[in-house]
Coordinates of C-alpha atoms and ligand atoms in Angstrom, one line a residue:
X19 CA -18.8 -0.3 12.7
X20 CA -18.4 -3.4 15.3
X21 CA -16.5 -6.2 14.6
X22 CA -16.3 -10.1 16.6
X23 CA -13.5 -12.0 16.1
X24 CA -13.1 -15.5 17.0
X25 CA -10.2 -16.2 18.9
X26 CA -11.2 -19.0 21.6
X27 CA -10.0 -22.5 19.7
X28 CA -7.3 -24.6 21.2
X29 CA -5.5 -24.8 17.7
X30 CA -4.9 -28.3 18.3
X31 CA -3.8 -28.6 14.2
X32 CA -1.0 -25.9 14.7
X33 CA 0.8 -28.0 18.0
X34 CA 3.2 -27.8 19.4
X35 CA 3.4 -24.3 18.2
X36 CA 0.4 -23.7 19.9
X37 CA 1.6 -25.1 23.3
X38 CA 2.0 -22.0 25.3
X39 CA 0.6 -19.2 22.2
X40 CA -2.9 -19.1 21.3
X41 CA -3.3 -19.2 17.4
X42 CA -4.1 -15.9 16.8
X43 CA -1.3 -14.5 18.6
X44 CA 1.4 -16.7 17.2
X45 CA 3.6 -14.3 14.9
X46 CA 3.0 -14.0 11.3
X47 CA 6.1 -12.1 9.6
X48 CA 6.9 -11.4 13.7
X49 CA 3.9 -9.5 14.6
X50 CA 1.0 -11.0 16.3
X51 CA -0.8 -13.0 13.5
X52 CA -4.5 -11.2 14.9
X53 CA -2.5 -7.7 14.2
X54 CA -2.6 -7.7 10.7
X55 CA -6.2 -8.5 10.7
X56 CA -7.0 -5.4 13.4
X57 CA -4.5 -3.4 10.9
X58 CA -6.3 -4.1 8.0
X59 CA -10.0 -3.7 9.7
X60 CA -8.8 -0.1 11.5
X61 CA -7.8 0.5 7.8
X62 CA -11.2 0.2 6.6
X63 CA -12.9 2.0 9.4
X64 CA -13.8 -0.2 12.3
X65 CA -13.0 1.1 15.7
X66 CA -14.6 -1.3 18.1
X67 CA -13.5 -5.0 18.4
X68 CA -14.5 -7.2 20.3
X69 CA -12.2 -10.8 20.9
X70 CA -13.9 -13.8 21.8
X71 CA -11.8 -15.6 24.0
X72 CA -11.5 -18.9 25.9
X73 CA -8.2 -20.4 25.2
X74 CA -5.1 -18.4 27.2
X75 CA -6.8 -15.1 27.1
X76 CA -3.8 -13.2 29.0
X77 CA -2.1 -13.5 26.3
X78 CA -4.4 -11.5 24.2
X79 CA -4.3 -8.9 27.0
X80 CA -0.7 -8.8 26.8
X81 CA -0.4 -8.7 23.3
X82 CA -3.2 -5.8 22.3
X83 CA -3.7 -4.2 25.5
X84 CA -7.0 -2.2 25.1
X85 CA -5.7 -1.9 21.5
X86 CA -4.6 1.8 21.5
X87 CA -1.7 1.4 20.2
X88 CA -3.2 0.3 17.0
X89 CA -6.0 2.8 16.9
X90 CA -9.1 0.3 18.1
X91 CA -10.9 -0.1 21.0
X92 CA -10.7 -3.4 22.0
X93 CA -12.7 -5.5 24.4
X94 CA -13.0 -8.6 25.5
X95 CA -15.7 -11.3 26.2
X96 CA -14.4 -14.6 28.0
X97 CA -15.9 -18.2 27.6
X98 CA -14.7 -20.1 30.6
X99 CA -16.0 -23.3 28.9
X100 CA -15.5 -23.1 25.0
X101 CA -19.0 -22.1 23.4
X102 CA -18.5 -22.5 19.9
X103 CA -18.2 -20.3 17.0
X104 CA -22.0 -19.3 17.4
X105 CA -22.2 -19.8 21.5
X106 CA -18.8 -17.2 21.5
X107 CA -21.2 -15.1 19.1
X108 CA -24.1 -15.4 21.2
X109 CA -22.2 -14.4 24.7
X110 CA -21.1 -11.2 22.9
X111 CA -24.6 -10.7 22.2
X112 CA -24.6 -7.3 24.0
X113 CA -21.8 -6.0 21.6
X114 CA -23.7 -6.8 18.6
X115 CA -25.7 -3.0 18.1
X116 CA -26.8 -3.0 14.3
X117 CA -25.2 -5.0 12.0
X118 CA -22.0 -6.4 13.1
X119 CA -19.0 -8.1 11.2
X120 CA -17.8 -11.5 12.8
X121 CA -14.6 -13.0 11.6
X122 CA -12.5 -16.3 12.7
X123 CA -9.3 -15.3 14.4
X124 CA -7.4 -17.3 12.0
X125 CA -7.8 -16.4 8.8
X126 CA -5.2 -14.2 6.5
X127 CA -7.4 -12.0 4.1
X128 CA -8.1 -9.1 2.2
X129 CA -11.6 -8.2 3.0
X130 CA -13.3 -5.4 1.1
X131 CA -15.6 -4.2 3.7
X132 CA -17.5 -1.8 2.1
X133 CA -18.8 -4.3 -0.9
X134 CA -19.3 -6.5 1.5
X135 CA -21.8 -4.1 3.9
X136 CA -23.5 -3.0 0.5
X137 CA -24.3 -6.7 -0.8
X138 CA -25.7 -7.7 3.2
X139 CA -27.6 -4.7 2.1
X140 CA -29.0 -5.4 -1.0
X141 CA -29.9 -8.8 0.0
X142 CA -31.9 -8.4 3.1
X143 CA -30.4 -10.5 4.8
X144 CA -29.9 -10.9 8.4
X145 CA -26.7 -12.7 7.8
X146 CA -24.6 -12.7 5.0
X147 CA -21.8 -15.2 4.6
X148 CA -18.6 -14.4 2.8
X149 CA -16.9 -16.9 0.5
X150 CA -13.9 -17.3 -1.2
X151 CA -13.1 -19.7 -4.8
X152 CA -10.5 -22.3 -4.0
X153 CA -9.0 -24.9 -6.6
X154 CA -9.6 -27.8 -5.0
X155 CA -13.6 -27.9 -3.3
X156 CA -13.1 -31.5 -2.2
X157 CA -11.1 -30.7 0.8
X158 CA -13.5 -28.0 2.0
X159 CA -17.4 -27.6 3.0
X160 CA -18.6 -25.8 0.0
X161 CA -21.7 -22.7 0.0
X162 CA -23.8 -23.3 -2.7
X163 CA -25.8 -20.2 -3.9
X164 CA -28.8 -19.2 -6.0
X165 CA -28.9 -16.9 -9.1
X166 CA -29.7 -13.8 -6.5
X167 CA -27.0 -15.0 -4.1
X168 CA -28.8 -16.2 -1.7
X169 CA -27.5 -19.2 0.3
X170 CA -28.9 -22.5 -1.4
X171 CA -27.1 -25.5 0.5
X172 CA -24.1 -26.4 2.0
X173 CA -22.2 -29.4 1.0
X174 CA -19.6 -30.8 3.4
X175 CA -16.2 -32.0 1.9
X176 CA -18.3 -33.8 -1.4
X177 CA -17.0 -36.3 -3.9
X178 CA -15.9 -35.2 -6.9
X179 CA -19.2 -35.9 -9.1
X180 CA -21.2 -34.1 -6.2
X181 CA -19.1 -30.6 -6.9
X182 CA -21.8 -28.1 -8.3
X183 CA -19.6 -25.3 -6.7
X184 CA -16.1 -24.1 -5.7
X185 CA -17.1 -21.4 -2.8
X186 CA -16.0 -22.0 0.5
X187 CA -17.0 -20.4 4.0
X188 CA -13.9 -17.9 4.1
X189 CA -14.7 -16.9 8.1
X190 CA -16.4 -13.8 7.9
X191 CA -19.9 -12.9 8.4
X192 CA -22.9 -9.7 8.8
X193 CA -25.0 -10.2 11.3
X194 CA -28.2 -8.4 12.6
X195 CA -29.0 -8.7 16.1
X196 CA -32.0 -11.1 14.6
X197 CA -29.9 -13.8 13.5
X198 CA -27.4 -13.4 16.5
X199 CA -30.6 -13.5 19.1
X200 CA -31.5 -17.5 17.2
X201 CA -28.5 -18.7 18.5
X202 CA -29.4 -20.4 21.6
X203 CA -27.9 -18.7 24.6
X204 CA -25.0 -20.6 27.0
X205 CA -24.5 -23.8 25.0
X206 CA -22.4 -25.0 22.7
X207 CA -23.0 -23.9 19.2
X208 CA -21.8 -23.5 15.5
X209 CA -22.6 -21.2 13.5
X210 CA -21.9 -23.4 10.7
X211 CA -23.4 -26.5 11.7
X212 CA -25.8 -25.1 13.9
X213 CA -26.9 -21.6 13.1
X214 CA -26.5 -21.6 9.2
X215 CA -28.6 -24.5 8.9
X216 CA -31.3 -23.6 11.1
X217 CA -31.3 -20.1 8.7
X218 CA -32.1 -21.9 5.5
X219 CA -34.5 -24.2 7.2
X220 CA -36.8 -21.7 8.2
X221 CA -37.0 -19.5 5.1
X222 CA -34.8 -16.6 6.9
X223 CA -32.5 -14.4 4.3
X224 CA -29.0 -16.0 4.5
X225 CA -27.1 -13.8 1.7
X226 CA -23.9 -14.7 0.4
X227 CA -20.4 -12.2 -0.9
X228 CA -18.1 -14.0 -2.8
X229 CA -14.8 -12.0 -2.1
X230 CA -11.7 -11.9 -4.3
X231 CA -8.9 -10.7 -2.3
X232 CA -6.3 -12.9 -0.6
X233 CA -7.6 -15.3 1.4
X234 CA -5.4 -18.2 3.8
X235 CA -6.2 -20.5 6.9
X236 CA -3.5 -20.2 9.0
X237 CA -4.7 -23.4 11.0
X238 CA -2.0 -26.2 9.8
X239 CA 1.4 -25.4 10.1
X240 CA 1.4 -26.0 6.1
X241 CA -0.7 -22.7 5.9
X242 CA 1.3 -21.1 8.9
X243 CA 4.2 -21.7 6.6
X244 CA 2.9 -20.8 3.7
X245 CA 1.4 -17.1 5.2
X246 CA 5.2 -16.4 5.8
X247 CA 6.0 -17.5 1.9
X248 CA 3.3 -15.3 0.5
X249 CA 3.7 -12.3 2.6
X250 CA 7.9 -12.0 1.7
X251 CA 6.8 -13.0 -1.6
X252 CA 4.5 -10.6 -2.3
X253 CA 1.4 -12.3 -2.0
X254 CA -0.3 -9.7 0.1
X255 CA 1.2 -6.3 1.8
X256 CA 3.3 -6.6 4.0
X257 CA 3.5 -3.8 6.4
X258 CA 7.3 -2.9 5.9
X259 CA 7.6 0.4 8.0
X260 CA 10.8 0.9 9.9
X261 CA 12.6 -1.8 7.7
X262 CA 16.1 -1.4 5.8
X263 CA 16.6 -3.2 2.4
X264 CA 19.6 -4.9 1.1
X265 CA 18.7 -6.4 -2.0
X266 CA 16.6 -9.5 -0.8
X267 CA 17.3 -9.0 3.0
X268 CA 14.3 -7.1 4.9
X269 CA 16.3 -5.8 7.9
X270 CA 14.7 -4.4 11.4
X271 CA 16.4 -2.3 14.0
X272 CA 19.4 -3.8 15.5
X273 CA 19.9 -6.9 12.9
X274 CA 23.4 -7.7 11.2
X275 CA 24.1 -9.6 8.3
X276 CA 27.4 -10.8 8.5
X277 CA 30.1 -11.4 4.9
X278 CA 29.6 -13.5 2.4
X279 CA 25.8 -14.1 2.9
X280 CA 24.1 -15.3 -0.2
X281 CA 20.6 -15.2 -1.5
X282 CA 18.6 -17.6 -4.1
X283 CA 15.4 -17.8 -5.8
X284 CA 12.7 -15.9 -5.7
X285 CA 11.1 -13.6 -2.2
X286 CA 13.0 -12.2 0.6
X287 CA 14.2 -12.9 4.0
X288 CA 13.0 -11.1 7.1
X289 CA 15.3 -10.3 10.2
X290 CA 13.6 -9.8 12.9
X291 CA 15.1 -6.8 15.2
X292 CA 18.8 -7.2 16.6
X293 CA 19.0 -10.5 15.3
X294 CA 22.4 -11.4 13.5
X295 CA 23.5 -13.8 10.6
X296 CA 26.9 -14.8 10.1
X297 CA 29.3 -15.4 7.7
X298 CA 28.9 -17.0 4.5
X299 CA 25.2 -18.1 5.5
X300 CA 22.6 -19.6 2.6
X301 CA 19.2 -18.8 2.1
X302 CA 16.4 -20.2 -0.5
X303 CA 13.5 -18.2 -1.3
X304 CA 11.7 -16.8 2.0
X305 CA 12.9 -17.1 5.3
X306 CA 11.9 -14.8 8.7
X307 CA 14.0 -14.8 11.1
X308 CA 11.9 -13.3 14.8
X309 CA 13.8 -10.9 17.5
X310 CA 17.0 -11.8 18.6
X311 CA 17.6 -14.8 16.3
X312 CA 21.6 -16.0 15.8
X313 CA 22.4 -17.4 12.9
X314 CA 25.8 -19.0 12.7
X315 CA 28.4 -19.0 10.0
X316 CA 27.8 -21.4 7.0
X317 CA 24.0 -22.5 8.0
X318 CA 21.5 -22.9 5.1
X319 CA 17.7 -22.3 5.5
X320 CA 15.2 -22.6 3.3
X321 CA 11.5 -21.2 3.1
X322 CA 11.3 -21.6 6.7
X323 CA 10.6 -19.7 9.9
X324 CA 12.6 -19.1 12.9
X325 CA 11.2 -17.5 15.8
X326 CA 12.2 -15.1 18.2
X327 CA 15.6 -16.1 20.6
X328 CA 16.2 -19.3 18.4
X329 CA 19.8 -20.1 17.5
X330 CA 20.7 -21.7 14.8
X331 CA 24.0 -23.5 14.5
X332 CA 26.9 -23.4 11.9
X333 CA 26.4 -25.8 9.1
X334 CA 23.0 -26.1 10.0
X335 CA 20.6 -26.9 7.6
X336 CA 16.9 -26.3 7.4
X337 CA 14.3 -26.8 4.7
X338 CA 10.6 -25.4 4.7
X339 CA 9.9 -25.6 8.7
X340 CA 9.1 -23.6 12.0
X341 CA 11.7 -23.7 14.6
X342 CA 9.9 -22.6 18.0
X343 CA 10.8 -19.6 20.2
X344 CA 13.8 -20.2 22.1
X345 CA 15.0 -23.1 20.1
X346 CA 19.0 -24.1 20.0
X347 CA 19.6 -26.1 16.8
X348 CA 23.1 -27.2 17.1
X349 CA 25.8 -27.1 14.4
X350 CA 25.6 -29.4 11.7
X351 CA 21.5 -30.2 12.4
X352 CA 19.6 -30.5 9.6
X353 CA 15.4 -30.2 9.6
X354 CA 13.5 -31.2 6.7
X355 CA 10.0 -30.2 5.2
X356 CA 7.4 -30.2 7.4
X357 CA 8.6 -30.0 10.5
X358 CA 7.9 -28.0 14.0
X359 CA 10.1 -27.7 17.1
X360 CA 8.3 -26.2 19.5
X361 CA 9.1 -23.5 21.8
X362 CA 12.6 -24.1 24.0
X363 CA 13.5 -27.4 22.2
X364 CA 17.0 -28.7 21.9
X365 CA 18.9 -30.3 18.9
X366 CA 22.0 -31.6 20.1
X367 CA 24.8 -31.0 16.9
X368 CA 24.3 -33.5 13.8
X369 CA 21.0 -34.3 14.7
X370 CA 19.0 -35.2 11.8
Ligands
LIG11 P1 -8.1 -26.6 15.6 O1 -8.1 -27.2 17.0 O2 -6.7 -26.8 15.0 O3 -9.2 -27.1 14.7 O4 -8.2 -25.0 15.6 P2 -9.4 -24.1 16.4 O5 -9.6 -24.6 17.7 O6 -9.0 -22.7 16.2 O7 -10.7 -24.4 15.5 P3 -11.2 -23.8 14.2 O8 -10.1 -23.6 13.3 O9 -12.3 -24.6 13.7 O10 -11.8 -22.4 14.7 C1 -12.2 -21.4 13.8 C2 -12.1 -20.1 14.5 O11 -13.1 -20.1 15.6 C3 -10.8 -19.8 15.2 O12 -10.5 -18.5 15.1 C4 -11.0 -20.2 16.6 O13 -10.2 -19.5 17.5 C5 -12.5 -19.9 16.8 N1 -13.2 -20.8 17.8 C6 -13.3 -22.1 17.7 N2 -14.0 -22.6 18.7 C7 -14.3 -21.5 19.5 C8 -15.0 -21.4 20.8 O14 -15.5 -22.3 21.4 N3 -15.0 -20.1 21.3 C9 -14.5 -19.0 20.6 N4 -14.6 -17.8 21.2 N5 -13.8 -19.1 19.5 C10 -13.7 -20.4 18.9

């Protein structure tokens, strides 16, 4: 089995963390956010994968090679102007032999491939759409479906009294070469606004999945945060190979925990390898630290992330955000909720 994945947006909602990383290569739990996905989709029996990229593609390259090392083979199709979520689908067209899985490169989920195959099946379809329930449709573009679970309508983020439905698009898709050869070639396309729609207009079988595995949009650095939270929490499995465990503390090679470190609440804190805490250090619920981060003595974090080669100073304190790669938050600092240094930035001590 063939699988696209979308990984050419800018990731403007993610800034500055997005700066120099593109979105799907930004760590999640320190390893390549896209790797998890590959993981899971090797797991399930795809070999072939081809990324779609536009947006710093080198650092795809860099990242996955020709995906060996993770059991895939990996290719690559660059737009040199961005083409869309159908156009990127359409450039790849070539790739697409049979019916071929497409996912968006930033998405967190637990896809069970194999009832998703047999319903595109079932249905006829030439796409099939997969969804996922969420608790609150307003904020989303919901999928409206039929009693044979075929695609009626899509409703884009509707008032409350215009909610018939609570499935959303959850990024992921079946094509057959069919649906991908409608998408106009070397323009600028959706396949939500664009190809979807054109589908239902013209009578052609548009199935939809619902799926009920984990599913998260990394794409606001709410969700980026809250991937980490859910992932040391337990949300969904964390690959944990090659880790010690002290109580709470998830420990990679190389990374010390100094005296006197204490632990609250519920989930579990991540050091990243050779990183170091020091003495008498506080942490609340889930925290990952990346590679070669320095805690010093007495600081206090939070549900928050730290990524690799960031220092954080003694008596800092930090509360449910993302300090960059490279950052030096000086003693005393404190960061509250919601916030994002990005990579290399400086907080002088006692900065608030
Ligand atoms: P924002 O700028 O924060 O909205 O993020 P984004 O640019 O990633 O856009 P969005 O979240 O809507 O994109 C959904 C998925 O499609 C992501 O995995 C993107 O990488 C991917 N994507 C969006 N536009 C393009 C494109 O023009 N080409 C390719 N190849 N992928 C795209």
């Amino acid at each position: 089995m063939r699988a696209i994945i979308l990984t050419g947006g800018l990731g403007t909602r993610l800034r500055p963390l997005t700066a120099d990383l593109p979105k799907p290569v930004l760590p999640v739990i320190n390893r390549p956010f896209l790797e998890h996905q590959l993981l899971d989709l090797r797991r399930q029996g795809v070999r072939e994968v081809l990324l779609a990229t536009g947006f710093k593609p080198r650092a795809f390259a860099r990242a996955f090679g020709d995906g060996k090392r993770l059991g895939i083979r990996l290719t690559f199709a660059h737009e040199t102007r961005p083409l869309g979520t159908g156009g990127a689908v359409r450039h790849a067209a070539g790739f697409c032999r049979g019916t071929t899985l497409v996912l968006n490169g930033d998405v967190l989920q637990r896809l069970d491939l194999a009832a998703f195959l047999k319903r595109h099946a079932a249905a006829r379809a030439e796409a099939t759409i997969a969804l996922t329930r969420v608790a609150d449709p307003t904020q989303f573009g919901l999928v409206e479906t039929d009693r044979a679970g075929l695609v009626k309508r899509f409703l884009e983020k509707p008032s409350p009294e215009e909610i018939t439905c609570d499935t959303i698009n959850a990024g992921a898709y079946l094509f057959e070469p069919s649906a991908v050869a409608s998408i106009p070639p070397g323009v600028l396309y959706s396949l939500e606004r664009g190809l979807f729609p054109e589908l239902l207009k013209h009578g052609r079988r548009l199935a939809a999945w619902v799926s009920n595995g984990y599913w998260l949009d990394i794409g606001t650095l709410d969700k980026y945060l809250q991937a980490h939270l859910d992932g040391l929490g337990g949300a969904w499995p964390l690959p944990l190979v090659g880790l010690r465990r002290r109580g709470p503390f998830l420990l990679d090679s190389g990374a010390q925990l100094g005296p006197r470190v204490w632990h609250e609440g519920a989930g579990r804190v991540l050091l990243g390898r050779g990183s170091a805490v020091g003495p008498g250090a506080r942490f609340t619920g889930s925290v990952c630290l990346g590679a070669g981060v320095r805690v010093e003595a007495g600081a206090s974090l939070a549900d928050c992330i730290v990524l690799d080669g960031a220092r954080i100073g003694s008596d800092a304190r930090l509360e449910r955000c993302v300090v960059g790669r490279r950052c030096r938050v000086g003693a005393g600092c404190i960061v509250g909720p919601g916030r994002a240094l990005g990579d290399g930035s400086v907080l002088t001590a006692f900065s608030r």
